[in-house]
Amino acid sequence: MSGLADETVRLARERLYSSVLSDVLDKRGLLHQVLSSHLRPLDESLVLCGRARTADFRDTYHAEDNQDAYGLLVPFEDSLVADDVVVLACGPSQRLHPWGGTQALATTRRGAVGCVTDGLVRDVAQIRELKMPTFALGMGAVSLPGRGRIVAVDVPVHCGGVWISPGDLVFGDADGVLAVPREAEAEVIRAALALAAEEREIVRKLREGATMKDIYRHHRTF
């Protein structure tokens, strides 16, 4: 990862939030970058920000189809580096559990900073203890074999209703999780930093007694 990319992730993590990024994406016609609101964080106090590393999963319905359900997932997880966000696309079935506590522990030790999946996760208490930001459709106790398998890694995936490519910036907080396409990233981050600064100014004025009419007249937003 380049120094510029490191700086982008750092600035976004320290200064931005999902709603301001969503507003900027909307203004640029990127209206489908926020993942489904059904994906929720295991810990709303944590902020997720990093680069997408993607994996694609498919349903299976017989254990014999799944002799190596994790297949590509093991070397994929061992290849993760600092600021990587694991993005696991599981399709619409709502029956796949691709993520758990052992994986969270192993990947945080390699520098990964979070996980996003439109599947389910388990070992929730362990993941929360690790303070690893994790967004998922839900949680449950079952494992992947006999239900699904990994079919590809580091490819564009459709996760939570959004196409995400390897290297895209993934950001999540208590309000939700979104992806910023790499080709739009520089412009989006610049605009989001400016909008966040303006919103801090709006908050300052409101605390000093400004009315919403004053705010809207001067800022055309609130």
mmCIF file of C-alpha atoms in Angstrom:
data_model
loop_
_atom_site.group_PDB
_atom_site.id
_atom_site.type_symbol
_atom_site.label_atom_id
_atom_site.label_comp_id
_atom_site.label_asym_id
_atom_site.label_seq_id
_atom_site.Cartn_x
_atom_site.Cartn_y
_atom_site.Cartn_z
ATOM 1 C CA MET A 1 0.000 0.000 0.000
ATOM 2 C CA SER A 2 1.357 3.422 -0.902
ATOM 3 C CA GLY A 3 2.000 6.241 1.542
ATOM 4 C CA LEU A 4 -0.804 8.198 -0.112
ATOM 5 C CA ALA A 5 -3.223 5.363 0.472
ATOM 6 C CA ASP A 6 -2.126 5.119 4.115
ATOM 7 C CA GLU A 7 -2.792 8.840 4.526
ATOM 8 C CA THR A 8 -6.246 8.536 2.958
ATOM 9 C CA VAL A 9 -7.233 5.774 5.357
ATOM 10 C CA ARG A 10 -5.834 7.698 8.330
ATOM 11 C CA LEU A 11 -7.672 10.929 7.467
ATOM 12 C CA ALA A 12 -10.946 9.135 6.836
ATOM 13 C CA ARG A 13 -10.691 7.146 10.068
ATOM 14 C CA GLU A 14 -9.859 10.196 12.184
ATOM 15 C CA ARG A 15 -12.094 12.886 10.675
ATOM 16 C CA LEU A 16 -15.000 11.377 8.766
ATOM 17 C CA TYR A 17 -18.238 9.521 9.433
ATOM 18 C CA SER A 18 -20.566 7.502 7.256
ATOM 19 C CA SER A 19 -23.307 10.090 6.820
ATOM 20 C CA VAL A 20 -20.981 12.774 5.461
ATOM 21 C CA LEU A 21 -19.398 10.287 3.057
ATOM 22 C CA SER A 22 -22.854 9.169 1.928
ATOM 23 C CA ASP A 23 -23.893 12.784 1.271
ATOM 24 C CA VAL A 24 -20.791 13.426 -0.838
ATOM 25 C CA LEU A 25 -21.265 10.204 -2.803
ATOM 26 C CA ASP A 26 -24.889 11.168 -3.490
ATOM 27 C CA LYS A 27 -23.857 14.590 -4.790
ATOM 28 C CA ARG A 28 -21.553 12.882 -7.259
ATOM 29 C CA GLY A 29 -24.264 10.579 -8.549
ATOM 30 C CA LEU A 30 -22.933 7.539 -6.678
ATOM 31 C CA LEU A 31 -26.277 6.643 -5.145
ATOM 32 C CA HIS A 32 -25.722 2.944 -4.503
ATOM 33 C CA GLN A 33 -22.645 2.790 -2.290
ATOM 34 C CA VAL A 34 -24.251 2.328 1.133
ATOM 35 C CA LEU A 35 -24.714 -1.321 2.021
ATOM 36 C CA SER A 36 -28.081 -2.625 3.176
ATOM 37 C CA SER A 37 -29.257 -1.241 6.502
ATOM 38 C CA HIS A 38 -29.798 -4.856 7.572
ATOM 39 C CA LEU A 39 -26.017 -5.132 8.000
ATOM 40 C CA ARG A 40 -25.310 -3.921 11.510
ATOM 41 C CA PRO A 41 -22.133 -3.505 13.575
ATOM 42 C CA LEU A 42 -21.455 -5.908 16.408
ATOM 43 C CA ASP A 43 -20.136 -2.914 18.367
ATOM 44 C CA GLU A 44 -21.566 0.521 17.532
ATOM 45 C CA SER A 45 -18.732 2.313 19.337
ATOM 46 C CA LEU A 46 -16.123 1.201 16.781
ATOM 47 C CA VAL A 47 -15.223 2.812 13.444
ATOM 48 C CA LEU A 48 -14.290 0.659 10.465
ATOM 49 C CA CYS A 49 -12.019 2.126 7.802
ATOM 50 C CA GLY A 50 -9.665 0.386 5.412
ATOM 51 C CA ARG A 51 -9.124 -1.249 2.038
ATOM 52 C CA ALA A 52 -11.398 -4.000 0.762
ATOM 53 C CA ARG A 53 -10.067 -7.524 0.391
ATOM 54 C CA THR A 54 -12.918 -9.518 -1.069
ATOM 55 C CA ALA A 55 -14.109 -13.112 -1.055
ATOM 56 C CA ASP A 56 -17.135 -14.653 -2.772
ATOM 57 C CA PHE A 57 -19.179 -17.552 -1.352
ATOM 58 C CA ARG A 58 -21.850 -19.863 -2.768
ATOM 59 C CA ASP A 59 -24.515 -22.003 -1.132
ATOM 60 C CA THR A 60 -24.200 -25.784 -1.033
ATOM 61 C CA TYR A 61 -26.714 -28.280 0.315
ATOM 62 C CA HIS A 62 -24.753 -31.492 0.785
ATOM 63 C CA ALA A 63 -21.807 -32.109 3.056
ATOM 64 C CA GLU A 64 -19.966 -34.057 0.389
ATOM 65 C CA ASP A 65 -19.934 -30.942 -1.774
ATOM 66 C CA ASN A 66 -18.018 -29.218 0.976
ATOM 67 C CA GLN A 67 -14.983 -31.376 1.659
ATOM 68 C CA ASP A 68 -12.897 -28.196 1.602
ATOM 69 C CA ALA A 69 -15.473 -25.496 2.312
ATOM 70 C CA TYR A 70 -12.823 -23.018 3.395
ATOM 71 C CA GLY A 71 -10.455 -23.784 0.488
ATOM 72 C CA LEU A 72 -9.160 -20.437 -0.706
ATOM 73 C CA LEU A 73 -10.099 -18.712 2.548
ATOM 74 C CA VAL A 74 -7.085 -19.905 4.559
ATOM 75 C CA PRO A 75 -4.349 -18.516 2.253
ATOM 76 C CA PHE A 76 -6.526 -15.438 1.663
ATOM 77 C CA GLU A 77 -6.664 -14.674 5.378
ATOM 78 C CA ASP A 78 -2.936 -15.321 5.785
ATOM 79 C CA SER A 79 -2.242 -12.779 3.011
ATOM 80 C CA LEU A 80 -3.976 -9.888 4.761
ATOM 81 C CA VAL A 81 -1.924 -6.830 5.710
ATOM 82 C CA ALA A 82 -2.355 -3.587 7.640
ATOM 83 C CA ASP A 83 -5.569 -1.636 6.959
ATOM 84 C CA ASP A 84 -7.243 -4.491 5.070
ATOM 85 C CA VAL A 85 -11.005 -4.943 5.532
ATOM 86 C CA VAL A 86 -12.319 -8.439 4.892
ATOM 87 C CA VAL A 87 -15.430 -8.279 2.661
ATOM 88 C CA LEU A 88 -17.314 -11.586 2.447
ATOM 89 C CA ALA A 89 -20.151 -11.776 -0.088
ATOM 90 C CA CYS A 90 -22.619 -14.574 0.674
ATOM 91 C CA GLY A 91 -25.612 -13.973 -1.599
ATOM 92 C CA PRO A 92 -29.269 -13.709 -0.584
ATOM 93 C CA SER A 93 -29.852 -17.011 1.225
ATOM 94 C CA GLN A 94 -29.096 -15.715 4.740
ATOM 95 C CA ARG A 95 -27.752 -19.143 5.723
ATOM 96 C CA LEU A 96 -23.968 -18.821 5.365
ATOM 97 C CA HIS A 97 -21.637 -18.212 8.315
ATOM 98 C CA PRO A 98 -18.237 -17.301 6.816
ATOM 99 C CA TRP A 99 -16.710 -15.527 9.834
ATOM 100 C CA GLY A 100 -15.918 -16.306 13.464
ATOM 101 C CA GLY A 101 -13.685 -15.535 16.397
ATOM 102 C CA THR A 102 -10.655 -17.595 15.376
ATOM 103 C CA GLN A 103 -10.538 -15.850 12.009
ATOM 104 C CA ALA A 104 -10.941 -12.461 13.654
ATOM 105 C CA LEU A 105 -8.039 -13.168 16.005
ATOM 106 C CA ALA A 106 -5.756 -14.431 13.240
ATOM 107 C CA THR A 107 -6.466 -11.555 10.882
ATOM 108 C CA THR A 108 -6.216 -8.759 13.455
ATOM 109 C CA ARG A 109 -2.754 -10.064 14.297
ATOM 110 C CA ARG A 110 -1.855 -9.577 10.632
ATOM 111 C CA GLY A 111 -3.105 -5.977 10.688
ATOM 112 C CA ALA A 112 -6.614 -6.356 9.265
ATOM 113 C CA VAL A 113 -8.949 -3.711 10.650
ATOM 114 C CA GLY A 114 -12.420 -5.176 10.184
ATOM 115 C CA CYS A 115 -14.894 -7.436 8.457
ATOM 116 C CA VAL A 116 -18.054 -6.812 6.434
ATOM 117 C CA THR A 117 -20.359 -9.625 5.370
ATOM 118 C CA ASP A 118 -23.918 -10.029 4.162
ATOM 119 C CA GLY A 119 -23.745 -13.445 5.773
ATOM 120 C CA LEU A 120 -23.788 -14.351 9.450
ATOM 121 C CA VAL A 121 -21.056 -14.468 12.076
ATOM 122 C CA ARG A 122 -20.460 -16.512 15.195
ATOM 123 C CA ASP A 123 -18.219 -16.278 18.283
ATOM 124 C CA VAL A 124 -19.642 -12.794 18.733
ATOM 125 C CA ALA A 125 -18.347 -12.310 22.293
ATOM 126 C CA GLN A 126 -14.812 -13.130 21.153
ATOM 127 C CA ILE A 127 -14.992 -10.719 18.211
ATOM 128 C CA ARG A 128 -16.285 -7.957 20.470
ATOM 129 C CA GLU A 129 -13.481 -8.595 22.946
ATOM 130 C CA LEU A 130 -10.966 -8.160 20.116
ATOM 131 C CA LYS A 131 -12.483 -4.750 19.284
ATOM 132 C CA MET A 132 -12.524 -5.710 15.615
ATOM 133 C CA PRO A 133 -15.165 -3.645 13.779
ATOM 134 C CA THR A 134 -17.516 -6.172 12.191
ATOM 135 C CA PHE A 135 -20.683 -5.641 10.166
ATOM 136 C CA ALA A 136 -22.949 -8.600 9.482
ATOM 137 C CA LEU A 137 -26.474 -9.564 8.555
ATOM 138 C CA GLY A 138 -26.853 -11.457 11.807
ATOM 139 C CA MET A 139 -25.302 -14.024 14.084
ATOM 140 C CA GLY A 140 -25.646 -17.719 14.792
ATOM 141 C CA ALA A 141 -23.862 -20.820 16.048
ATOM 142 C CA VAL A 142 -23.512 -23.002 12.946
ATOM 143 C CA SER A 143 -20.425 -23.331 10.736
ATOM 144 C CA LEU A 144 -19.903 -23.062 6.966
ATOM 145 C CA PRO A 145 -19.326 -26.721 5.866
ATOM 146 C CA GLY A 146 -22.455 -28.338 4.483
ATOM 147 C CA ARG A 147 -24.002 -24.938 3.822
ATOM 148 C CA GLY A 148 -21.565 -23.028 1.643
ATOM 149 C CA ARG A 149 -18.067 -22.714 0.222
ATOM 150 C CA ILE A 150 -15.693 -20.023 -0.932
ATOM 151 C CA VAL A 151 -15.373 -19.769 -4.722
ATOM 152 C CA ALA A 152 -13.139 -16.743 -5.400
ATOM 153 C CA VAL A 153 -10.973 -14.141 -3.675
ATOM 154 C CA ASP A 154 -9.814 -10.631 -4.566
ATOM 155 C CA VAL A 155 -12.519 -10.178 -7.213
ATOM 156 C CA PRO A 156 -15.375 -7.672 -7.460
ATOM 157 C CA VAL A 157 -18.221 -8.894 -5.239
ATOM 158 C CA HIS A 158 -21.825 -7.911 -4.631
ATOM 159 C CA CYS A 159 -22.164 -7.542 -0.868
ATOM 160 C CA GLY A 160 -25.127 -5.997 0.916
ATOM 161 C CA GLY A 161 -26.475 -4.705 -2.392
ATOM 162 C CA VAL A 162 -23.273 -2.880 -3.375
ATOM 163 C CA TRP A 163 -20.525 -3.846 -5.809
ATOM 164 C CA ILE A 164 -17.173 -3.705 -4.019
ATOM 165 C CA SER A 165 -13.801 -4.160 -5.709
ATOM 166 C CA PRO A 166 -10.481 -5.009 -4.079
ATOM 167 C CA GLY A 167 -8.831 -1.814 -2.861
ATOM 168 C CA ASP A 168 -12.040 0.202 -2.515
ATOM 169 C CA LEU A 169 -12.232 2.249 0.676
ATOM 170 C CA VAL A 170 -14.689 0.674 3.133
ATOM 171 C CA PHE A 171 -16.027 2.829 5.962
ATOM 172 C CA GLY A 172 -18.507 1.966 8.689
ATOM 173 C CA ASP A 173 -19.777 3.306 11.995
ATOM 174 C CA ALA A 174 -22.961 3.210 14.068
ATOM 175 C CA ASP A 175 -25.023 4.572 11.157
ATOM 176 C CA GLY A 176 -23.991 1.958 8.609
ATOM 177 C CA VAL A 177 -21.285 0.839 6.225
ATOM 178 C CA LEU A 178 -20.390 1.992 2.689
ATOM 179 C CA ALA A 179 -17.792 1.603 -0.034
ATOM 180 C CA VAL A 180 -16.022 4.396 -1.911
ATOM 181 C CA PRO A 181 -14.893 3.295 -5.410
ATOM 182 C CA ARG A 182 -11.144 3.653 -5.837
ATOM 183 C CA GLU A 183 -11.493 5.797 -8.956
ATOM 184 C CA ALA A 184 -13.638 8.371 -7.098
ATOM 185 C CA GLU A 185 -11.796 8.221 -3.807
ATOM 186 C CA ALA A 186 -9.549 11.285 -3.959
ATOM 187 C CA GLU A 187 -12.373 13.637 -4.927
ATOM 188 C CA VAL A 188 -14.825 12.101 -2.452
ATOM 189 C CA ILE A 189 -12.417 12.289 0.491
ATOM 190 C CA ARG A 190 -11.506 15.929 -0.246
ATOM 191 C CA ALA A 191 -15.159 16.923 -0.434
ATOM 192 C CA ALA A 192 -16.082 14.901 2.644
ATOM 193 C CA LEU A 193 -13.348 16.528 4.731
ATOM 194 C CA ALA A 194 -14.632 19.964 3.683
ATOM 195 C CA LEU A 195 -18.239 19.021 4.443
ATOM 196 C CA ALA A 196 -17.290 17.584 7.830
ATOM 197 C CA ALA A 197 -15.528 20.847 8.697
ATOM 198 C CA GLU A 198 -18.631 22.798 7.647
ATOM 199 C CA GLU A 199 -20.835 20.558 9.791
ATOM 200 C CA ARG A 200 -18.584 21.177 12.799
ATOM 201 C CA GLU A 201 -19.032 24.891 12.179
ATOM 202 C CA ILE A 202 -22.817 24.423 12.056
ATOM 203 C CA VAL A 203 -22.736 22.608 15.396
ATOM 204 C CA ARG A 204 -20.681 25.435 16.898
ATOM 205 C CA LYS A 205 -23.189 28.045 15.715
ATOM 206 C CA LEU A 206 -26.155 26.064 17.036
ATOM 207 C CA ARG A 207 -24.525 25.754 20.440
ATOM 208 C CA GLU A 208 -24.047 29.527 20.424
ATOM 209 C CA GLY A 209 -27.754 30.076 19.782
ATOM 210 C CA ALA A 210 -28.197 30.183 16.000
ATOM 211 C CA THR A 211 -31.596 29.138 14.632
ATOM 212 C CA MET A 212 -32.139 26.493 11.994
ATOM 213 C CA LYS A 213 -33.338 29.297 9.697
ATOM 214 C CA ASP A 214 -29.970 31.049 10.149
ATOM 215 C CA ILE A 215 -28.099 27.830 9.480
ATOM 216 C CA TYR A 216 -30.019 26.982 6.331
ATOM 217 C CA ARG A 217 -29.737 30.518 4.960
ATOM 218 C CA HIS A 218 -25.956 30.531 5.298
ATOM 219 C CA HIS A 219 -25.103 26.883 4.619
ATOM 220 C CA ARG A 220 -28.021 25.514 2.584
ATOM 221 C CA THR A 221 -27.696 22.336 4.617
ATOM 222 C CA PHE A 222 -27.988 21.096 8.177
#
